[in-house]
XYZ file of C-alpha atoms in Angstrom:
327
model
C 30.237 252.403 -222.545
C 31.017 255.967 -221.574
C 34.737 255.612 -220.637
C 37.256 252.333 -222.310
C 39.715 251.466 -219.560
C 42.147 249.307 -221.920
C 43.976 246.442 -221.052
C 47.271 245.781 -223.087
C 48.621 242.262 -223.810
C 51.834 242.396 -225.224
C 53.739 245.793 -225.516
C 56.456 245.442 -228.444
C 57.706 247.691 -230.948
C 54.227 248.501 -232.485
C 53.062 249.506 -229.332
C 55.403 252.341 -228.737
C 54.788 254.547 -231.539
C 52.194 253.456 -234.403
C 49.062 252.366 -231.694
C 49.701 252.712 -228.072
C 50.001 256.396 -227.389
C 47.085 257.361 -229.282
C 44.874 255.083 -227.433
C 45.148 258.054 -224.657
C 44.607 260.844 -227.526
C 41.181 259.519 -227.842
C 38.298 261.352 -225.170
C 36.662 258.996 -223.191
C 39.675 256.364 -223.875
C 42.472 255.548 -221.404
C 45.145 252.471 -220.518
C 44.470 251.308 -217.202
C 46.976 248.322 -217.416
C 49.882 246.212 -219.396
C 51.278 242.715 -219.396
C 54.441 240.991 -220.498
C 55.689 237.927 -219.645
C 58.707 239.739 -218.802
C 57.965 241.681 -215.310
C 60.891 244.310 -215.711
C 59.418 244.969 -219.673
C 55.899 245.220 -217.903
C 57.232 247.580 -215.316
C 59.425 249.545 -217.140
C 56.676 250.128 -219.933
C 54.300 251.244 -217.846
C 56.306 253.743 -216.037
C 57.285 254.720 -219.378
C 54.403 255.471 -220.814
C 52.252 256.590 -217.084
C 50.340 253.577 -216.805
C 48.686 252.758 -213.454
C 49.116 248.340 -213.511
C 51.185 246.035 -215.202
C 50.981 242.437 -215.328
C 52.763 238.999 -216.461
C 49.612 236.961 -216.618
C 47.075 237.834 -219.572
C 44.347 236.121 -217.641
C 44.683 238.527 -214.899
C 44.473 241.734 -216.649
C 41.224 240.173 -218.752
C 39.804 240.158 -215.176
C 40.810 243.207 -214.005
C 37.202 244.942 -213.140
C 38.999 248.253 -213.845
C 39.417 247.320 -217.353
C 36.895 246.772 -220.001
C 38.299 246.374 -223.193
C 41.721 244.695 -224.718
C 44.163 245.292 -226.935
C 46.261 242.613 -228.188
C 49.389 243.185 -229.649
C 51.374 239.704 -229.699
C 52.485 237.516 -232.120
C 49.739 235.824 -234.401
C 49.723 232.205 -233.591
C 48.574 233.553 -229.761
C 46.063 236.162 -231.077
C 43.319 234.049 -231.451
C 43.828 232.594 -227.586
C 43.260 235.810 -226.084
C 40.665 237.240 -227.925
C 38.611 234.491 -227.134
C 39.551 234.732 -223.776
C 38.426 238.271 -223.919
C 35.280 237.804 -225.555
C 34.211 235.086 -222.972
C 35.055 237.639 -220.268
C 32.705 240.110 -221.893
C 35.101 242.488 -223.291
C 35.874 243.541 -226.970
C 38.914 243.370 -228.054
C 41.483 245.314 -230.803
C 43.836 242.645 -231.960
C 46.531 243.321 -234.209
C 47.021 242.272 -237.593
C 46.741 239.695 -238.926
C 43.842 238.661 -237.538
C 45.503 235.065 -236.294
C 48.370 232.733 -237.797
C 45.829 230.593 -239.800
C 42.314 230.830 -241.739
C 40.795 228.372 -239.510
C 41.666 230.372 -236.040
C 39.950 233.678 -237.784
C 36.608 231.361 -237.567
C 37.191 230.371 -234.305
C 37.729 233.930 -233.346
C 34.201 234.640 -235.368
C 32.613 232.352 -234.091
C 32.963 232.963 -230.535
C 32.077 236.836 -231.254
C 28.948 235.579 -232.781
C 28.354 233.299 -229.550
C 29.238 235.911 -227.074
C 27.983 238.947 -228.680
C 31.230 240.401 -227.862
C 32.796 242.189 -230.926
C 36.448 241.949 -232.099
C 38.385 244.348 -234.273
C 41.241 244.525 -236.341
C 44.311 246.743 -236.877
C 43.988 247.369 -240.412
C 45.039 250.721 -240.187
C 45.772 251.848 -243.325
C 42.159 251.714 -244.390
C 41.591 255.140 -242.219
C 44.901 257.271 -242.950
C 44.318 260.124 -245.536
C 47.135 258.523 -247.817
C 44.773 255.210 -248.516
C 41.030 257.410 -248.565
C 43.027 259.604 -251.525
C 43.891 256.583 -253.485
C 40.297 255.384 -252.995
C 38.910 258.599 -253.962
C 40.872 258.635 -257.087
C 39.138 255.477 -257.578
C 36.184 255.964 -257.057
C 35.448 258.824 -258.373
C 36.806 257.611 -262.201
C 39.723 259.405 -262.600
C 41.410 256.418 -264.225
C 37.885 254.880 -265.962
C 36.872 251.566 -265.543
C 39.559 249.589 -263.417
C 41.009 246.536 -265.723
C 44.050 244.965 -263.747
C 46.166 245.137 -260.244
C 49.233 244.536 -259.865
C 51.542 244.213 -256.837
C 54.910 244.597 -256.305
C 57.209 243.773 -253.355
C 60.859 243.552 -253.071
C 63.332 243.973 -249.866
C 66.496 243.006 -249.234
C 67.535 240.446 -246.412
C 67.357 242.131 -243.129
C 70.833 241.750 -241.007
C 69.364 239.316 -238.884
C 68.152 237.208 -241.454
C 71.958 235.914 -241.996
C 72.223 234.955 -238.704
C 68.490 233.076 -238.532
C 70.052 229.824 -237.964
C 71.341 231.006 -234.813
C 69.000 233.522 -233.933
C 65.236 233.140 -235.489
C 63.007 235.560 -235.378
C 59.747 234.985 -234.822
C 58.380 236.450 -237.925
C 60.160 233.492 -239.654
C 58.658 231.006 -237.559
C 55.700 229.852 -239.212
C 54.163 228.369 -236.406
C 54.209 231.553 -234.671
C 53.786 233.949 -237.689
C 51.533 232.327 -239.778
C 54.219 232.065 -242.537
C 57.009 234.198 -242.659
C 57.702 238.105 -244.070
C 54.664 237.381 -246.150
C 52.412 236.595 -243.052
C 53.988 239.688 -241.732
C 53.997 242.299 -244.733
C 51.311 241.194 -246.989
C 47.906 241.233 -244.920
C 48.028 245.387 -245.103
C 48.614 244.842 -248.587
C 45.705 242.271 -249.405
C 43.515 244.266 -246.991
C 43.780 247.604 -248.890
C 43.197 245.983 -252.178
C 39.644 243.935 -251.187
C 38.910 247.560 -249.262
C 39.128 249.201 -252.582
C 37.926 245.925 -255.240
C 35.862 243.841 -253.238
C 36.323 240.456 -251.921
C 39.250 237.992 -253.679
C 37.107 235.028 -254.232
C 39.928 233.089 -256.161
C 43.681 233.363 -255.554
C 46.306 230.813 -256.045
C 50.401 231.044 -255.477
C 53.784 229.814 -256.273
C 55.522 230.422 -252.880
C 59.387 229.540 -252.913
C 62.526 229.580 -251.139
C 65.390 230.880 -253.190
C 67.737 232.550 -250.898
C 67.763 229.679 -248.223
C 68.471 231.793 -245.261
C 65.819 230.295 -243.567
C 62.797 228.196 -244.183
C 59.676 229.731 -244.277
C 59.015 231.454 -247.757
C 61.054 234.506 -249.493
C 59.519 235.052 -252.873
C 56.283 234.449 -253.452
C 54.232 235.041 -256.863
C 50.250 234.842 -256.925
C 47.019 235.622 -259.212
C 43.555 236.363 -258.031
C 40.337 237.309 -259.039
C 38.216 239.933 -256.732
C 34.030 239.767 -256.862
C 33.931 242.535 -259.166
C 35.653 240.809 -261.577
C 38.874 242.301 -261.451
C 42.182 240.266 -261.913
C 45.046 241.142 -260.155
C 48.758 239.593 -259.726
C 51.095 240.171 -256.848
C 54.823 239.354 -256.186
C 56.877 239.660 -252.873
C 60.600 238.977 -252.874
C 62.187 239.322 -248.943
C 65.600 238.304 -250.209
C 66.261 240.558 -253.628
C 69.201 242.873 -254.234
C 69.344 246.179 -252.926
C 68.529 248.072 -256.576
C 65.738 245.918 -257.232
C 63.818 247.505 -253.712
C 59.762 248.256 -254.219
C 56.951 248.553 -252.031
C 54.264 249.775 -255.306
C 50.727 248.693 -255.782
C 49.510 250.026 -259.721
C 45.913 250.146 -260.659
C 45.557 250.045 -264.237
C 42.422 251.664 -265.933
C 40.728 252.317 -269.173
C 41.570 256.411 -268.810
C 45.038 255.853 -266.664
C 46.887 254.542 -263.795
C 47.081 255.417 -260.994
C 49.742 254.046 -258.352
C 50.974 253.984 -254.677
C 52.717 252.323 -251.801
C 52.008 250.701 -248.764
C 55.029 251.209 -246.356
C 56.936 254.222 -247.732
C 54.133 256.601 -248.283
C 55.938 257.792 -251.324
C 53.841 259.942 -252.814
C 50.592 258.814 -255.164
C 51.488 258.505 -259.022
C 48.379 259.701 -261.500
C 48.419 259.609 -264.875
C 45.635 260.321 -267.419
C 44.893 262.003 -270.830
C 45.643 265.110 -268.515
C 49.113 264.384 -267.781
C 51.219 263.344 -264.920
C 50.329 264.546 -260.748
C 52.460 263.624 -257.762
C 50.266 263.769 -254.830
C 51.668 264.038 -251.073
C 48.848 262.919 -248.779
C 50.770 263.405 -245.057
C 49.720 260.787 -242.253
C 49.128 261.739 -238.647
C 52.105 261.232 -236.465
C 50.247 258.270 -234.649
C 49.406 256.029 -237.895
C 46.499 253.534 -235.807
C 44.848 256.983 -234.095
C 42.201 257.079 -237.094
C 41.093 253.505 -236.438
C 41.314 253.586 -232.720
C 38.986 256.080 -232.390
C 36.707 254.754 -234.611
C 37.123 251.465 -232.345
C 36.416 253.910 -229.103
C 33.428 255.764 -230.957
C 31.953 252.516 -231.951
C 32.050 250.982 -228.366
C 30.857 254.370 -226.884
C 27.665 253.653 -229.609
C 28.763 256.554 -231.251
C 29.635 255.243 -234.626
C 30.349 252.183 -236.399
C 33.573 250.657 -237.180
C 33.544 248.372 -239.983
C 37.360 246.732 -239.633
C 36.203 244.079 -237.386
C 37.438 239.976 -237.290
C 34.665 238.740 -240.278
C 36.448 241.953 -242.490
C 39.827 241.127 -242.100
C 38.927 237.093 -242.572
C 38.953 237.209 -245.591
C 43.051 238.327 -245.937
C 44.109 235.443 -244.182
C 41.789 232.942 -246.333
C 43.708 234.879 -249.858
C 47.346 234.064 -247.686
C 46.280 230.645 -246.768
C 45.566 230.162 -250.372
C 48.481 231.505 -252.071
C 50.988 229.941 -249.004
C 48.912 226.509 -250.210
C 47.931 225.800 -246.512
C 44.928 224.511 -248.082
């Protein structure tokens, strides 16, 4: 492909700033059409972003001869369906994280990609951001020595909507749509980063609970795991904690120092060694998905290789399903 002509299935919040504009920023790429079940939403989105066409039916968008690649930005439960429809039509797809609402659906996607020879990419864009590349550089160059242990801590207070979940339950809190509450929405980026840094997680055990009783999905989770590199790790997530406990941090403990960093707030990277303490600020691009979208487009144009494929994304779902006790 020389010119990548994208069709968007879904036009929610994530497409407004994080991803959508980036597709027009890369040479040889543009957005041709957008689809939403709401005609008004699709039309106004298309007008707002100068997109030529809009649809209310996903199959019609996929069948459009002017479109040769699909961006899937819908809730996770529909990812497998739309990805498989796209690949069977011979059109590569770029899917929002997580790849699907379950590990089994990930396997289905990979099977169709292998059968059709059509690639499927996943939006684990943090792998490509300068902030996390700096973390990887610190670890890979041995600045903190041999990595001994990894600890993830995430605490967030309830959102205003959570207190009204009984009457207005958002899709992220419906496991049949999201895969498993806020955990399935926020943990994927964290777990993908850990596996990009330390290798695939080969064993994982979790203790999911509901402590806040604001909704039915798990809101407080502890887990232990081990990477194929032999490094052990632990993690805790609490989505109903007090404001005073709010935290977004991963700690990497080495035999010559420690490095810690955030996943969502991009607070300064903290490095501690025998030489002292350092606080490292690393800015990210205005459209945070631009680096990975550029990589996907260059791959489709035959100008590079994007390694963030559905196969590489599947272990994240395996770990999450293990932690939640799905199998």
